[in-house]
Coordinates of N, CA and C in Angstrom, one line a residue:
M1 N 117.8 112.0 67.9 CA 118.4 112.3 69.2 C 119.2 111.0 69.6
S2 N 120.3 111.3 70.3 CA 121.1 110.2 70.6 C 121.5 110.2 72.1
V3 N 121.5 109.0 72.7 CA 122.0 108.9 74.1 C 123.2 108.0 74.0
P4 N 124.3 108.3 74.7 CA 125.5 107.4 74.6 C 125.1 106.0 75.0
S5 N 125.6 105.0 74.2 CA 125.2 103.6 74.4 C 125.7 103.1 75.7
E6 N 126.9 103.6 76.2 CA 127.5 103.1 77.4 C 126.5 103.2 78.6
G7 N 125.6 104.3 78.5 CA 124.8 104.6 79.6 C 123.8 103.5 79.9
A8 N 123.3 102.8 78.9 CA 122.3 101.8 79.1 C 122.9 100.7 80.0
A9 N 124.1 100.3 79.7 CA 124.8 99.3 80.5 C 125.0 99.7 81.9
A10 N 125.2 101.0 82.1 CA 125.4 101.5 83.5 C 124.1 101.8 84.2
G11 N 123.0 101.6 83.6 CA 121.7 101.7 84.2 C 121.2 103.2 84.1
G12 N 121.8 104.0 83.3 CA 121.5 105.4 83.3 C 120.5 105.8 82.2
F13 N 120.4 105.0 81.2 CA 119.6 105.4 80.0 C 118.8 104.2 79.5
S14 N 117.7 104.5 78.8 CA 116.9 103.5 78.2 C 116.0 104.1 77.1
G15 N 115.9 103.3 76.0 CA 115.0 103.6 75.0 C 115.2 105.0 74.3
G16 N 116.5 105.5 74.2 CA 116.8 106.7 73.5 C 116.5 107.9 74.3
R17 N 116.1 107.8 75.6 CA 115.9 108.9 76.5 C 116.6 108.7 77.8
A18 N 117.0 109.8 78.5 CA 117.6 109.7 79.8 C 116.6 109.4 80.8
R19 N 116.8 108.3 81.6 CA 115.8 107.9 82.6 C 116.5 107.5 83.9
P20 N 117.3 108.4 84.5 CA 117.8 108.0 85.8 C 116.8 108.0 86.9
A21 N 117.0 107.3 87.9 CA 116.1 107.2 89.0 C 115.8 108.6 89.5
G22 N 114.5 109.0 89.5 CA 114.1 110.3 90.0 C 114.3 111.4 89.0
G23 N 114.9 111.1 87.8 CA 115.2 112.1 86.8 C 116.3 113.0 87.1
F24 N 116.8 113.7 86.1 CA 117.9 114.7 86.3 C 117.3 116.0 86.8
G25 N 118.2 116.8 87.5 CA 117.8 118.1 87.8 C 116.6 118.2 88.8
T26 N 116.5 117.2 89.7 CA 115.4 117.2 90.7 C 115.6 118.2 91.8
G27 N 116.9 118.7 92.1 CA 117.1 119.6 93.1 C 116.8 121.0 92.7
H28 N 117.2 122.0 93.5 CA 116.8 123.4 93.2 C 118.1 124.2 92.8
T29 N 119.2 123.6 92.8 CA 120.4 124.3 92.4 C 120.4 124.5 90.9
L30 N 120.6 125.7 90.5 CA 120.6 126.0 89.0 C 122.1 126.1 88.5
P31 N 122.3 125.7 87.3 CA 121.3 125.2 86.3 C 121.0 123.7 86.6
A32 N 119.8 123.3 86.1 CA 119.5 121.8 86.2 C 120.3 121.0 85.2
A33 N 120.7 121.7 84.1 CA 121.5 121.1 83.0 C 122.1 122.2 82.2
V34 N 123.2 121.8 81.5 CA 123.8 122.8 80.6 C 123.7 122.2 79.2
L35 N 123.2 123.0 78.3 CA 122.9 122.6 76.9 C 123.9 123.4 76.0
W36 N 124.7 122.6 75.3 CA 125.8 123.2 74.5 C 125.5 123.2 73.0
D37 N 125.7 124.4 72.4 CA 125.8 124.4 70.9 C 127.2 123.8 70.5
M38 N 127.3 123.5 69.3 CA 128.6 122.9 68.9 C 129.4 123.8 68.0
D39 N 129.0 124.1 66.8 CA 129.8 124.9 65.8 C 129.9 126.3 66.3
G40 N 131.2 126.7 66.6 CA 131.4 128.1 67.0 C 131.4 128.2 68.5
T41 N 130.9 127.2 69.2 CA 130.8 127.3 70.7 C 131.8 126.2 71.3
L42 N 131.6 125.0 71.0 CA 132.4 123.9 71.5 C 133.6 123.8 70.6
V43 N 133.4 123.8 69.3 CA 134.5 123.7 68.3 C 134.4 124.8 67.3
D44 N 135.6 125.2 66.8 CA 135.7 126.4 65.9 C 135.6 125.9 64.5
T45 N 134.5 125.3 64.1 CA 134.3 124.8 62.7 C 133.8 125.8 61.8
E46 N 133.5 127.0 62.2 CA 133.0 128.0 61.3 C 133.9 128.3 60.1
P47 N 135.2 128.4 60.4 CA 136.1 128.6 59.2 C 136.0 127.5 58.2
Y48 N 135.8 126.2 58.7 CA 135.6 125.1 57.8 C 134.4 125.2 57.0
W49 N 133.3 125.6 57.6 CA 132.0 125.8 56.9 C 132.2 126.9 55.8
I50 N 132.8 128.0 56.2 CA 133.0 129.2 55.3 C 133.8 128.8 54.1
A51 N 134.9 128.0 54.3 CA 135.7 127.6 53.2 C 135.0 126.6 52.3
A52 N 134.2 125.7 52.9 CA 133.4 124.8 52.1 C 132.4 125.5 51.2
E53 N 131.7 126.5 51.8 CA 130.7 127.3 51.1 C 131.4 128.1 49.9
Q54 N 132.5 128.7 50.2 CA 133.2 129.5 49.2 C 133.7 128.6 48.0
A55 N 134.2 127.5 48.3 CA 134.7 126.6 47.3 C 133.5 126.0 46.4
L56 N 132.4 125.7 47.1 CA 131.3 125.2 46.3 C 130.7 126.3 45.4
V57 N 130.5 127.5 45.9 CA 130.0 128.6 45.1 C 130.9 128.9 43.9
A58 N 132.3 128.9 44.2 CA 133.2 129.2 43.1 C 133.2 128.1 42.1
E59 N 133.0 126.9 42.5 CA 132.9 125.7 41.5 C 131.7 126.0 40.5
H60 N 130.7 126.7 41.0 CA 129.5 127.0 40.1 C 129.6 128.4 39.5
G61 N 130.8 129.0 39.6 CA 131.0 130.3 38.9 C 130.5 131.5 39.7
G62 N 130.3 131.4 40.9 CA 129.8 132.5 41.7 C 130.9 133.0 42.7
R63 N 130.5 133.9 43.5 CA 131.4 134.5 44.5 C 130.7 134.5 45.9
W64 N 131.3 134.1 46.9 CA 130.7 134.0 48.2 C 131.6 134.7 49.2
S65 N 131.1 135.9 49.7 CA 131.9 136.7 50.6 C 131.9 136.2 52.0
T66 N 132.8 136.7 52.8 CA 132.8 136.4 54.2 C 131.5 136.9 54.9
E67 N 131.0 138.0 54.4 CA 129.7 138.6 54.9 C 128.5 137.6 54.6
D68 N 128.6 137.1 53.3 CA 127.5 136.1 52.9 C 127.6 134.9 53.9
A69 N 128.8 134.4 54.1 CA 128.9 133.3 55.0 C 128.4 133.6 56.4
H70 N 128.8 134.7 56.9 CA 128.3 135.1 58.3 C 126.8 135.1 58.4
G71 N 126.1 135.4 57.3 CA 124.7 135.4 57.4 C 124.1 134.0 57.6
L72 N 124.9 133.0 57.4 CA 124.4 131.6 57.5 C 124.7 131.0 58.9
V73 N 125.5 131.7 59.7 CA 126.0 131.1 61.0 C 124.8 130.8 61.9
G74 N 124.7 129.6 62.4 CA 123.7 129.2 63.3 C 122.5 128.6 62.6
N75 N 122.3 128.8 61.2 CA 121.2 128.2 60.5 C 121.2 126.7 60.5
D76 N 120.0 126.1 60.3 CA 120.0 124.7 60.0 C 120.5 124.5 58.5
L77 N 121.0 123.3 58.2 CA 121.6 123.1 56.9 C 120.7 123.2 55.7
P78 N 119.5 122.7 55.8 CA 118.6 122.9 54.6 C 118.4 124.4 54.3
T79 N 118.2 125.2 55.3 CA 118.1 126.7 55.1 C 119.3 127.3 54.4
S80 N 120.5 126.9 54.9 CA 121.7 127.4 54.3 C 121.9 126.9 52.9
A81 N 121.5 125.7 52.6 CA 121.6 125.1 51.2 C 120.7 125.9 50.3
R82 N 119.5 126.3 50.7 CA 118.6 127.1 49.9 C 119.2 128.4 49.6
V83 N 119.8 129.0 50.5 CA 120.5 130.3 50.3 C 121.6 130.2 49.3
L84 N 122.4 129.1 49.4 CA 123.5 128.9 48.5 C 123.0 128.7 47.1
R85 N 121.8 128.1 46.9 CA 121.2 127.9 45.6 C 120.8 129.3 45.1
E86 N 120.1 130.0 45.9 CA 119.4 131.3 45.4 C 120.4 132.4 45.3
R87 N 121.3 132.6 46.2 CA 122.2 133.7 46.2 C 123.6 133.4 45.7
G88 N 124.0 132.1 45.8 CA 125.3 131.7 45.4 C 125.3 131.0 44.0
G89 N 124.1 130.7 43.5 CA 124.1 130.1 42.2 C 124.5 128.7 42.1
V90 N 124.5 128.0 43.2 CA 124.9 126.6 43.2 C 123.8 125.7 42.6
D91 N 124.1 125.1 41.5 CA 123.1 124.4 40.7 C 123.1 122.9 41.1
L92 N 122.7 122.7 42.4 CA 122.5 121.4 43.0 C 121.3 121.4 43.8
T93 N 120.7 120.3 44.1 CA 119.6 120.2 45.0 C 120.0 120.6 46.4
P94 N 119.1 121.1 47.3 CA 119.5 121.4 48.7 C 120.2 120.2 49.3
E95 N 119.7 119.0 49.1 CA 120.2 117.8 49.7 C 121.7 117.5 49.2
E96 N 121.9 117.8 47.9 CA 123.3 117.6 47.4 C 124.2 118.6 48.0
I97 N 123.7 119.8 48.2 CA 124.5 120.9 48.7 C 124.9 120.5 50.2
V98 N 124.0 120.1 51.0 CA 124.2 119.7 52.3 C 125.3 118.6 52.4
D99 N 125.1 117.6 51.5 CA 126.1 116.5 51.5 C 127.5 117.0 51.1
R100 N 127.6 117.9 50.1 CA 128.9 118.4 49.7 C 129.6 119.1 50.9
L101 N 128.8 120.0 51.5 CA 129.3 120.8 52.6 C 129.8 119.9 53.8
L102 N 129.0 118.9 54.1 CA 129.3 118.0 55.2 C 130.5 117.2 54.9
D103 N 130.7 116.7 53.7 CA 131.8 115.9 53.3 C 133.1 116.7 53.6
E104 N 133.1 118.0 53.2 CA 134.3 118.8 53.4 C 134.5 119.1 54.9
V105 N 133.5 119.5 55.6 CA 133.7 119.9 57.0 C 134.0 118.7 57.9
V106 N 133.4 117.5 57.6 CA 133.7 116.3 58.4 C 135.2 115.9 58.2
A107 N 135.6 116.0 56.9 CA 137.0 115.6 56.6 C 138.0 116.6 57.4
R108 N 137.7 117.9 57.3 CA 138.6 118.8 58.0 C 138.6 118.6 59.5
T109 N 137.4 118.3 60.1 CA 137.3 118.2 61.5 C 138.0 116.9 62.0
R110 N 137.9 115.8 61.2 CA 138.6 114.6 61.6 C 140.1 114.8 61.5
A111 N 140.6 115.7 60.6 CA 142.0 115.9 60.5 C 142.5 116.8 61.6
L112 N 141.7 117.8 62.0 CA 142.2 118.7 63.1 C 140.9 119.2 63.8
M113 N 140.8 118.7 65.1 CA 139.6 119.1 65.9 C 139.9 120.5 66.5
P114 N 139.1 121.5 66.1 CA 139.5 122.9 66.5 C 138.7 123.3 67.8
W115 N 139.1 122.9 68.9 CA 138.4 123.2 70.2 C 138.4 124.7 70.4
R116 N 137.2 125.3 70.9 CA 137.2 126.7 71.3 C 137.9 126.8 72.7
P117 N 138.5 128.0 72.9 CA 139.2 128.2 74.2 C 138.3 128.0 75.4
G118 N 138.8 127.1 76.3 CA 138.1 126.9 77.5 C 136.9 125.9 77.5
A119 N 136.5 125.6 76.3 CA 135.2 124.8 76.1 C 135.4 123.4 76.6
R120 N 136.5 122.7 76.2 CA 136.7 121.3 76.6 C 136.9 121.2 78.1
E121 N 137.7 122.2 78.6 CA 138.0 122.2 80.1 C 136.7 122.4 80.9
L122 N 135.8 123.3 80.5 CA 134.6 123.5 81.2 C 133.7 122.3 81.1
L123 N 133.6 121.7 79.9 CA 132.8 120.5 79.7 C 133.3 119.4 80.6
G124 N 134.6 119.2 80.7 CA 135.2 118.2 81.6 C 134.8 118.4 83.1
Q125 N 134.8 119.7 83.5 CA 134.4 120.0 84.9 C 132.9 119.6 85.1
L126 N 132.1 119.9 84.1 CA 130.6 119.5 84.3 C 130.5 118.0 84.3
H127 N 131.2 117.3 83.5 CA 131.1 115.9 83.5 C 131.6 115.3 84.8
D128 N 132.7 115.8 85.3 CA 133.2 115.3 86.6 C 132.3 115.5 87.7
A129 N 131.5 116.6 87.7 CA 130.6 117.0 88.7 C 129.2 116.3 88.6
G130 N 129.0 115.6 87.5 CA 127.8 114.9 87.3 C 126.7 115.8 86.8
M131 N 127.0 116.9 86.2 CA 126.0 117.8 85.7 C 125.4 117.3 84.4
P132 N 124.1 117.1 84.3 CA 123.5 116.7 83.0 C 123.9 117.7 81.9
T133 N 124.2 117.2 80.7 CA 124.6 118.0 79.6 C 124.0 117.5 78.3
A134 N 123.7 118.4 77.4 CA 123.3 118.0 76.0 C 124.0 118.8 75.0
L135 N 124.4 118.1 73.9 CA 124.9 118.8 72.7 C 123.7 119.1 71.8
V136 N 123.5 120.3 71.5 CA 122.3 120.7 70.7 C 122.9 121.5 69.4
T137 N 123.0 120.8 68.3 CA 123.6 121.3 67.2 C 122.8 121.1 65.9
M138 N 122.9 122.1 65.0 CA 122.2 122.0 63.7 C 123.0 121.3 62.7
S139 N 124.3 120.9 63.0 CA 125.0 120.0 62.2 C 124.4 118.6 62.3
Y140 N 124.6 117.8 61.2 CA 124.1 116.5 61.2 C 124.9 115.5 62.0
R141 N 124.3 114.4 62.3 CA 124.9 113.4 63.2 C 126.3 113.0 62.7
R142 N 126.5 112.9 61.4 CA 127.8 112.5 60.9 C 128.9 113.5 61.2
L143 N 128.6 114.7 61.5 CA 129.6 115.7 61.9 C 129.7 115.7 63.4
A144 N 128.6 115.5 64.1 CA 128.6 115.5 65.6 C 129.4 114.3 66.1
E145 N 129.4 113.2 65.4 CA 130.0 112.0 65.9 C 131.5 112.1 66.1
P146 N 132.3 112.7 65.1 CA 133.7 112.9 65.4 C 134.0 113.8 66.6
V147 N 133.2 114.8 66.8 CA 133.4 115.6 68.0 C 133.1 114.8 69.3
L148 N 132.0 114.1 69.3 CA 131.7 113.2 70.5 C 132.8 112.2 70.7
D149 N 133.3 111.6 69.6 CA 134.3 110.6 69.7 C 135.6 111.1 70.3
A150 N 135.9 112.4 70.1 CA 137.1 113.0 70.6 C 137.0 113.3 72.1
L151 N 135.9 113.2 72.7 CA 135.7 113.4 74.1 C 135.7 112.1 74.9
A152 N 135.8 112.2 76.2 CA 135.7 111.0 77.0 C 134.3 110.4 76.9
P153 N 134.2 109.1 77.0 CA 132.9 108.5 76.9 C 131.9 109.1 77.9
R154 N 130.6 109.3 77.4 CA 129.5 109.8 78.2 C 129.8 111.2 78.7
T155 N 130.6 112.0 78.0 CA 130.8 113.4 78.4 C 129.5 114.1 78.2
F156 N 128.8 113.9 77.1 CA 127.4 114.5 77.0 C 126.4 113.4 77.4
T157 N 125.4 113.8 78.2 CA 124.4 112.9 78.5 C 123.5 112.5 77.4
V158 N 123.2 113.5 76.5 CA 122.4 113.3 75.3 C 122.9 114.2 74.3
S159 N 122.5 114.0 73.0 CA 122.8 114.9 71.9 C 121.6 115.0 71.0
V160 N 121.4 116.2 70.4 CA 120.3 116.4 69.5 C 121.0 117.1 68.3
T161 N 120.8 116.5 67.1 CA 121.4 117.0 65.9 C 120.4 117.5 64.9
G162 N 120.8 118.3 63.9 CA 119.9 118.9 62.9 C 119.1 118.0 62.1
D163 N 119.6 116.8 61.9 CA 118.8 115.8 61.1 C 117.9 115.0 61.9
E164 N 117.8 115.4 63.2 CA 116.9 114.6 64.1 C 115.7 115.5 64.6
V165 N 115.6 116.7 64.1 CA 114.5 117.5 64.5 C 113.7 118.0 63.2
D166 N 112.5 118.3 63.4 CA 111.7 118.8 62.3 C 111.9 120.3 62.0
N167 N 112.2 121.0 63.0 CA 112.4 122.5 62.9 C 113.8 122.8 63.6
G168 N 114.6 123.4 62.8 CA 116.0 123.8 63.3 C 115.9 125.2 64.0
K169 N 117.1 125.5 64.5 CA 117.2 126.8 65.1 C 117.0 127.9 64.1
P170 N 116.3 129.0 64.4 CA 115.9 129.6 65.7 C 114.6 129.0 66.3
H171 N 114.0 128.0 65.7 CA 112.8 127.4 66.3 C 113.3 126.8 67.7
P172 N 112.4 126.8 68.7 CA 112.8 126.2 70.0 C 112.9 124.7 70.0
E173 N 112.4 124.0 69.0 CA 112.4 122.5 69.1 C 113.7 121.9 69.5
P174 N 114.9 122.2 69.0 CA 116.1 121.5 69.4 C 116.3 121.6 70.9
Y175 N 116.2 122.8 71.5 CA 116.4 122.9 72.9 C 115.3 122.2 73.7
L176 N 114.1 122.3 73.3 CA 113.0 121.6 74.0 C 113.2 120.1 73.9
A177 N 113.7 119.6 72.8 CA 114.0 118.2 72.7 C 115.1 117.7 73.6
A178 N 116.1 118.6 73.8 CA 117.2 118.2 74.7 C 116.7 118.2 76.1
A179 N 116.0 119.2 76.5 CA 115.5 119.3 77.9 C 114.5 118.1 78.2
A180 N 113.7 117.8 77.2 CA 112.8 116.6 77.4 C 113.6 115.3 77.6
A181 N 114.6 115.2 76.8 CA 115.5 113.9 76.9 C 116.1 113.9 78.3
L182 N 116.5 115.0 78.8 CA 117.1 115.0 80.1 C 116.1 115.1 81.3
Q183 N 114.8 115.2 80.9 CA 113.7 115.3 81.9 C 113.9 116.4 82.9
V184 N 114.2 117.6 82.3 CA 114.4 118.8 83.1 C 113.5 119.9 82.5
D185 N 113.2 120.9 83.3 CA 112.5 122.1 82.8 C 113.4 123.0 82.0
P186 N 113.0 123.3 80.8 CA 113.9 124.2 80.0 C 114.3 125.5 80.7
A187 N 113.3 126.0 81.5 CA 113.5 127.2 82.2 C 114.7 127.1 83.2
E188 N 115.0 125.9 83.6 CA 116.1 125.7 84.6 C 117.4 125.3 83.9
C189 N 117.4 125.4 82.6 CA 118.6 125.0 81.8 C 119.4 126.2 81.4
L190 N 120.7 126.1 81.4 CA 121.6 127.1 80.8 C 122.1 126.6 79.5
A191 N 121.8 127.4 78.4 CA 122.3 127.1 77.1 C 123.6 127.9 76.8
I192 N 124.5 127.4 76.2 CA 125.7 128.1 75.8 C 125.7 128.2 74.3
E193 N 125.7 129.4 73.7 CA 125.6 129.7 72.3 C 126.5 130.8 71.8
D194 N 126.8 130.8 70.5 CA 127.7 131.8 70.0 C 127.0 132.7 68.9
S195 N 125.8 132.3 68.4 CA 125.2 133.0 67.3 C 123.8 133.5 67.7
P196 N 123.4 134.6 67.0 CA 122.0 135.1 67.3 C 120.9 134.1 67.0
T197 N 121.1 133.2 66.0 CA 120.1 132.2 65.7 C 120.0 131.2 66.8
G198 N 121.1 130.8 67.3 CA 121.1 129.8 68.4 C 120.6 130.4 69.7
V199 N 120.9 131.6 70.0 CA 120.4 132.3 71.1 C 118.9 132.4 71.1
A200 N 118.4 132.8 69.9 CA 116.9 132.9 69.7 C 116.2 131.6 70.0
S201 N 116.8 130.5 69.5 CA 116.3 129.2 69.7 C 116.2 128.8 71.2
A202 N 117.3 129.1 71.9 CA 117.3 128.7 73.3 C 116.4 129.6 74.1
L203 N 116.3 130.9 73.8 CA 115.4 131.8 74.6 C 114.0 131.4 74.3
A204 N 113.7 131.1 73.0 CA 112.3 130.7 72.7 C 111.9 129.4 73.4
A205 N 112.8 128.6 73.7 CA 112.5 127.3 74.5 C 112.4 127.6 76.0
G206 N 112.7 128.8 76.4 CA 112.6 129.2 77.8 C 113.9 129.1 78.6
C207 N 115.0 128.7 77.9 CA 116.3 128.6 78.6 C 116.9 129.9 79.0
M208 N 117.8 129.9 80.0 CA 118.7 130.9 80.2 C 119.9 130.7 79.3
V209 N 120.6 131.8 78.9 CA 121.6 131.6 77.9 C 122.9 132.4 78.3
L210 N 124.0 131.7 78.1 CA 125.3 132.3 78.1 C 125.8 132.4 76.7
G211 N 125.9 133.7 76.2 CA 126.3 133.9 74.9 C 127.8 134.2 74.9
V212 N 128.5 133.5 74.0 CA 130.0 133.7 73.8 C 130.2 134.0 72.3
P213 N 130.0 135.3 72.0 CA 130.1 135.6 70.5 C 131.4 135.2 69.9
H214 N 131.3 134.8 68.7 CA 132.6 134.4 68.0 C 132.6 135.1 66.6
V215 N 131.9 134.6 65.6 CA 132.0 135.1 64.3 C 131.0 136.3 64.1
V216 N 129.8 136.2 64.8 CA 128.8 137.2 64.7 C 128.5 137.8 66.1
A217 N 128.3 139.1 66.2 CA 128.1 139.8 67.4 C 126.7 139.4 68.1
L218 N 126.7 139.5 69.4 CA 125.5 139.2 70.2 C 125.2 140.5 71.0
V219 N 123.9 140.7 71.4 CA 123.5 141.8 72.2 C 122.9 141.2 73.5
E220 N 123.4 141.7 74.7 CA 122.9 141.2 75.9 C 121.4 141.6 76.1
G221 N 120.7 140.7 76.8 CA 119.2 141.0 77.0 C 118.7 140.2 78.1
P222 N 117.4 140.2 78.4 CA 116.8 139.4 79.4 C 117.1 137.9 79.3
R223 N 117.6 137.3 80.4 CA 117.9 135.8 80.4 C 119.1 135.5 79.5
L224 N 119.8 136.5 79.1 CA 121.0 136.3 78.2 C 122.2 137.1 78.8
A225 N 123.3 136.4 79.1 CA 124.5 137.1 79.6 C 125.6 136.8 78.6
L226 N 126.5 137.7 78.4 CA 127.6 137.6 77.4 C 128.9 137.5 78.2
R227 N 129.8 136.6 77.6 CA 131.1 136.6 78.1 C 132.0 136.5 76.9
P228 N 133.2 137.0 76.9 CA 134.1 137.0 75.7 C 134.7 135.6 75.4
S229 N 134.7 134.8 76.4 CA 135.3 133.5 76.2 C 134.9 132.5 77.3
L230 N 135.0 131.2 77.1 CA 134.8 130.3 78.2 C 136.0 130.0 79.0
S231 N 137.2 130.5 78.6 CA 138.4 130.3 79.3 C 138.3 130.8 80.7
G232 N 138.7 129.9 81.7 CA 138.7 130.3 83.1 C 137.3 130.1 83.8
L233 N 136.3 129.8 83.0 CA 135.0 129.6 83.6 C 134.8 128.2 84.2
G234 N 134.2 128.0 85.3 CA 134.0 126.7 85.9 C 132.5 126.6 86.3
L235 N 132.2 125.4 86.9 CA 130.8 125.1 87.3 C 130.3 126.2 88.3
A236 N 131.1 126.6 89.2 CA 130.7 127.6 90.2 C 130.2 128.9 89.4
D237 N 131.0 129.3 88.4 CA 130.6 130.5 87.6 C 129.3 130.3 86.9
L238 N 129.0 129.1 86.4 CA 127.8 128.9 85.7 C 126.6 128.9 86.7
R239 N 126.8 128.3 87.9 CA 125.8 128.4 88.9 C 125.4 129.8 89.3
S240 N 126.5 130.6 89.5 CA 126.2 132.0 89.9 C 125.5 132.7 88.8
L241 N 125.9 132.5 87.5 CA 125.3 133.2 86.4 C 123.9 132.7 86.2
A242 N 123.6 131.4 86.3 CA 122.2 131.0 86.2 C 121.3 131.5 87.3
S243 N 121.8 131.6 88.5 CA 121.0 132.1 89.6 C 120.7 133.6 89.3
A244 N 121.6 134.4 88.9 CA 121.4 135.8 88.6 C 120.4 135.9 87.4
L245 N 120.6 135.1 86.4 CA 119.7 135.2 85.2 C 118.2 134.8 85.6
A246 N 118.1 133.8 86.4 CA 116.8 133.4 86.9 C 116.1 134.4 87.7
A247 N 116.9 135.1 88.5 CA 116.3 136.1 89.4 C 116.1 137.5 88.7
G248 N 116.7 137.6 87.5 CA 116.6 138.9 86.8 C 117.5 140.0 87.4
G249 N 118.5 139.5 88.2 CA 119.3 140.5 88.9 C 120.5 140.9 88.1
P250 N 121.4 141.7 88.7 CA 122.6 142.1 88.0 C 123.6 141.0 87.8
L251 N 124.3 141.0 86.7 CA 125.3 140.0 86.4 C 126.7 140.5 86.8
R252 N 127.4 139.6 87.4 CA 128.8 140.0 87.7 C 129.8 139.4 86.7

């Protein structure tokens, strides 16, 4: 788990956890914090992952369809690597598969940062308003860092990556870890996700969820609202949405 180093100098963070005076999210306005998925939600790296998977499988004499790739969306990397070994015939260890995939996706991301529509603008609004935020991604730290570096300093209050948790999504640990680092109740947090696996993780942690489906379809349900895009959404929209989700009322 990572907290931006600038925060310590500013008096906002200490010892790898967010520790502002009184803690974050001490008021009653919802959400107390906004927790962001990365791949497919903040940045459109899914095509990079799919291309890397297909190239690696082809190198080992196999074929990897788009449908095969969609089945891995939102998974933690060790799980995806095991599937590539078993179904794709990739004759490497899971650790080697993860490294090969990351090498390719990190290189592509550094060459062209593929922001999702409206995501950077909404994130900027949250930052300007002082809303606590966390990046909660199953990608490893070395892929998250180029994304964080492309944003203004301290845009995210904290970040949790796939190589920093014992259990990846759909387990609730990543979102529970983010809420703990922000010192907020997960039930008062709004997670933004694009995949069923990520949505399941956030809901299992007790979060409210804004689903913005991208590669894989989502189905609306309790504490889960769907929107086709983040374009045009602002902090006021997230507050209205979180209040409705918390109350179990109709969504506008």
